[in-house]
GROMACS .gro file of C-alpha atoms in nm:
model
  177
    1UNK     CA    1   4.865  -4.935   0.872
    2UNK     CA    2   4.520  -4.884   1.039
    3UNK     CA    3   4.319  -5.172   1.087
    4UNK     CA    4   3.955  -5.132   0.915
    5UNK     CA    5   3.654  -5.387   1.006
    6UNK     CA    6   3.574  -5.516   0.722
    7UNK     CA    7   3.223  -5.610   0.813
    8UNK     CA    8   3.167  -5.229   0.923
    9UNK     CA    9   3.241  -5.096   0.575
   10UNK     CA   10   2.989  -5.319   0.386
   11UNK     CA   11   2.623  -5.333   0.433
   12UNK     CA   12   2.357  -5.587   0.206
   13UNK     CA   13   2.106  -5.388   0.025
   14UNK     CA   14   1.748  -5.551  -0.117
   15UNK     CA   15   1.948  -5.770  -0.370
   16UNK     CA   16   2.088  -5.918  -0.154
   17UNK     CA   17   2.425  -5.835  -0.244
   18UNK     CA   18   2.727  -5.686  -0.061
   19UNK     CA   19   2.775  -5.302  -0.122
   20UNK     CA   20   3.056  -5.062   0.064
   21UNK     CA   21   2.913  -4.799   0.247
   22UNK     CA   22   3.018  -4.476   0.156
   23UNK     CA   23   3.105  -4.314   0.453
   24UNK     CA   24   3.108  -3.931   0.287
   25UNK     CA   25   2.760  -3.998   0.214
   26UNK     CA   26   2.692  -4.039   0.556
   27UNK     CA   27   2.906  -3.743   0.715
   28UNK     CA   28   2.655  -3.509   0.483
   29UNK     CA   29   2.311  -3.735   0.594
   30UNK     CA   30   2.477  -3.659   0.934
   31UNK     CA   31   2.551  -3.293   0.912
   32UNK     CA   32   2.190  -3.212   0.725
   33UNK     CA   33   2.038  -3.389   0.998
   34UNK     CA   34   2.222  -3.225   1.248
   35UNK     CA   35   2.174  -2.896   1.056
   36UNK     CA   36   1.816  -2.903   1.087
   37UNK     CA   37   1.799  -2.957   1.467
   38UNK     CA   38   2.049  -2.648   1.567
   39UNK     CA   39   1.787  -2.443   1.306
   40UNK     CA   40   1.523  -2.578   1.485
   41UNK     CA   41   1.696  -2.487   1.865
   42UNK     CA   42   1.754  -2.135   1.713
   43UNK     CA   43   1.360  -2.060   1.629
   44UNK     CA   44   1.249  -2.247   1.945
   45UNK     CA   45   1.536  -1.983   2.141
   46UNK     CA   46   1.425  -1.695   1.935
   47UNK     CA   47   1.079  -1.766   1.996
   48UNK     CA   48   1.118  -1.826   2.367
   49UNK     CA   49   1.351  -1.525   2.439
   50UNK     CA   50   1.071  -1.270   2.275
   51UNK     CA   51   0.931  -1.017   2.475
   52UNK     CA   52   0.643  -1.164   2.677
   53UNK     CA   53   0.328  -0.935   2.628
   54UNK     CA   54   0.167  -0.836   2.930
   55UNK     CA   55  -0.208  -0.981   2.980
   56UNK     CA   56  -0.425  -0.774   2.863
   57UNK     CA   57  -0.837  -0.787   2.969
   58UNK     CA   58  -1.077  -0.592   2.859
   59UNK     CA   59  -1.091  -0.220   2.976
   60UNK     CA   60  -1.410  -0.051   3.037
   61UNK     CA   61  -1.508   0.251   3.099
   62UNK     CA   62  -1.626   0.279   3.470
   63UNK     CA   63  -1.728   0.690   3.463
   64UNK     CA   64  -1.754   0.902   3.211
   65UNK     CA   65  -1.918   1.280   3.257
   66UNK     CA   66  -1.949   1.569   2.989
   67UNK     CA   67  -2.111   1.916   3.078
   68UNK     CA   68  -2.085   2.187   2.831
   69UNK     CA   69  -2.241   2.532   2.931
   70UNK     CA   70  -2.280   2.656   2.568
   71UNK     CA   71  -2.091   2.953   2.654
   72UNK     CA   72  -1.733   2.777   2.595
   73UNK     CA   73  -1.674   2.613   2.913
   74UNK     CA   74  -1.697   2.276   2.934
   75UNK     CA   75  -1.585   1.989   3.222
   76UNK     CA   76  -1.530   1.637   3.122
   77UNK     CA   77  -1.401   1.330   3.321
   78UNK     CA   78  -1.340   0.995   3.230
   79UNK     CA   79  -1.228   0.654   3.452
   80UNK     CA   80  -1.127   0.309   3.313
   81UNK     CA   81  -1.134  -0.038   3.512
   82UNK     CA   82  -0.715   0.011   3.461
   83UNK     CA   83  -0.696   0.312   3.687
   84UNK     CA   84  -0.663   0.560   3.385
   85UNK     CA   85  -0.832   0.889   3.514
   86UNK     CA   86  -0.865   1.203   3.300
   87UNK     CA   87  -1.030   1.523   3.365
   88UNK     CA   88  -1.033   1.857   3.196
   89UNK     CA   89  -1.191   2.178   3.205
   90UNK     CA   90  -1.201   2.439   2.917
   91UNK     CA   91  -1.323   2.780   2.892
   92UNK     CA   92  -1.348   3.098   2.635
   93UNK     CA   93  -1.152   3.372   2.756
   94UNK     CA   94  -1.177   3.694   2.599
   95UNK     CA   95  -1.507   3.648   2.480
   96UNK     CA   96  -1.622   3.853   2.102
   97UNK     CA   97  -1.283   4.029   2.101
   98UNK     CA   98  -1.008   3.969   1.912
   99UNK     CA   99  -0.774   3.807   2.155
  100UNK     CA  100  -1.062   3.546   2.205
  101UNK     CA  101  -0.938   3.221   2.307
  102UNK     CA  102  -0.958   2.857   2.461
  103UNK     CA  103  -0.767   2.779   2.777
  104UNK     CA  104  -0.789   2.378   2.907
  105UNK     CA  105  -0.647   2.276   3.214
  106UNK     CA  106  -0.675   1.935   3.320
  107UNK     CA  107  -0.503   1.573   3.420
  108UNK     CA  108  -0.452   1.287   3.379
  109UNK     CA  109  -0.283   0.949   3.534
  110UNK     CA  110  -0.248   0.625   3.421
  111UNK     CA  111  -0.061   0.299   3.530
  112UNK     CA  112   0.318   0.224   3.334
  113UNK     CA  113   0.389  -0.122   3.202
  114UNK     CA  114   0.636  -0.124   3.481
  115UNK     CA  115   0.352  -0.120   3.729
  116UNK     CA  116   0.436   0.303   3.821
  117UNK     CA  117   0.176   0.549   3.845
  118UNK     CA  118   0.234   0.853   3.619
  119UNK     CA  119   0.018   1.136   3.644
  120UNK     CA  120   0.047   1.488   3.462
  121UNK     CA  121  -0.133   1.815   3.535
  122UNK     CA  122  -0.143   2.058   3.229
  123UNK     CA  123  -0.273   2.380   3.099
  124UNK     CA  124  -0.313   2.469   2.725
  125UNK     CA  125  -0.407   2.877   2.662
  126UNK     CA  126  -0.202   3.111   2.436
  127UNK     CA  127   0.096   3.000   2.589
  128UNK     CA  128   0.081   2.685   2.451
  129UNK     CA  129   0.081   2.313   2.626
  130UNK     CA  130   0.226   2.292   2.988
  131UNK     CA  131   0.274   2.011   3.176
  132UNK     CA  132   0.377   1.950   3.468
  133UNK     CA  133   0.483   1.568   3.597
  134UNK     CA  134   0.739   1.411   3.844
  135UNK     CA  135   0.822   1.189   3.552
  136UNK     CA  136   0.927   1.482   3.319
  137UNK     CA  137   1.273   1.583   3.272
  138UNK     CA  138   1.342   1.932   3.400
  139UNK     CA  139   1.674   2.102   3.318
  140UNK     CA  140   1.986   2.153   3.517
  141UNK     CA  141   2.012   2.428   3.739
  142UNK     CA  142   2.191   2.753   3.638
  143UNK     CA  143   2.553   2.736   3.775
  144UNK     CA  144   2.597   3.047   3.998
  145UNK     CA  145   2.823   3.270   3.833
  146UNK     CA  146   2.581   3.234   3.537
  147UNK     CA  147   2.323   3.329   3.747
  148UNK     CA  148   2.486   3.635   3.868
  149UNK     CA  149   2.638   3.722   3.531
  150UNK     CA  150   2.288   3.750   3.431
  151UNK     CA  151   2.167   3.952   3.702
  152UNK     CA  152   2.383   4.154   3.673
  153UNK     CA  153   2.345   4.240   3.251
  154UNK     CA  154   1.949   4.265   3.350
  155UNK     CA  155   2.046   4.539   3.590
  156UNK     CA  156   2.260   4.781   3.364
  157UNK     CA  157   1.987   4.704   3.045
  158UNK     CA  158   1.728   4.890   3.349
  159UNK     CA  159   1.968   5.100   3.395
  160UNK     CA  160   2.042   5.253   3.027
  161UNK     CA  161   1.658   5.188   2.936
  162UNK     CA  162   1.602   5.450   3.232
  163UNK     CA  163   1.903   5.676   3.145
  164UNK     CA  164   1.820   5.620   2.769
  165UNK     CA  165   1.429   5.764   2.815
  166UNK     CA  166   1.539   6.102   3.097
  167UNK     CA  167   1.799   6.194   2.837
  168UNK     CA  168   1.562   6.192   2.460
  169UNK     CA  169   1.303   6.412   2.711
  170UNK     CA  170   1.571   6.627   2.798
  171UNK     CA  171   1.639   6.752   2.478
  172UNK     CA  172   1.279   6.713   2.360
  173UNK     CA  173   1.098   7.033   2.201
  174UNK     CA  174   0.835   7.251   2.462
  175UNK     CA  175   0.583   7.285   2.254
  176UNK     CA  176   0.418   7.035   1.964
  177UNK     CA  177   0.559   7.040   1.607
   0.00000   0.00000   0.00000
């Protein structure tokens, strides 16, 4: 049989009298107690283990230039104290005709969070936005025998365009209908 202190189990509350302890009571005081400090580890962990934002100061704009001719070209540049540089240049191309259009070339670099420099070049006409950037992805090559395959279906569609045109002359009436 195990031995219990006796004087362990007992405790005197304000009456003065002599009261067992319960000791389930004091497993859950325990555990609740306990509970609340591996919350408390969690949030401080959490908290800690966020991602630390990076310090950020006040930009300001160091140049900034804007010239427009009135006749639909334009230049602009801008500069920020981070090292973001932009410049474009725009202008009207086929003027008063119906094929009239905008075409914008221009740059622009700025610094990654990662500390790396990106710049991108790009034009913008009726073929749409195209960059260009050592930082865009640019697709695989074209395995060889693709290549050639490809060639070589270009050549015979010359071929029978060529063929195609001779032989609907050939046949073709001398004189107007």
């Amino acid at each position: 049989m195990p031995r219990i202190n006796f004087l362990s189990t007992l405790s005197l509350n304000s009456s003065s009298s002599i009261k067992p302890l319960s000791r389930k009571k004091d497993k859950i005081s325990f555990c609740g107690n306990m509970m609340k400090y591996v919350v408390l580890a969690i949030f401080l962990g959490v908290a800690a283990a966020r991602p630390q934002q990076a310090k950020n100061d006040d930009v300001v704009i160091v140049r900034s230039e804007f010239e427009d001719k009135g006749d639909g070209t334009f230049n602009w540049a801008s500069e920020t104290s981070d090292g973001t540089k932009i410049e474009q240049q725009g202008f009207l191309k086929n003027p008063g005709t119906e094929d009239e259009g905008i075409s914008i070339s221009g740059s622009y670099q700025y610094y990654a969070p990662e500390g790396e420099l990106i710049s991108l070049k790009y034009v913008a006409d009726e073929k749409g936005f195209q960059p260009e950037g050592a930082h865009l992805p640019t697709p695989p090559p074209i395995p060889e025998a693709i290549q050639k395959a490809l060639e070589i279906i270009y050549r015979n569609a010359e071929q029978q365009a060529a063929s195609f045109n001779r032989e609907s002359f050939a046949h073709a009436p001398s004189r107007p209908l």
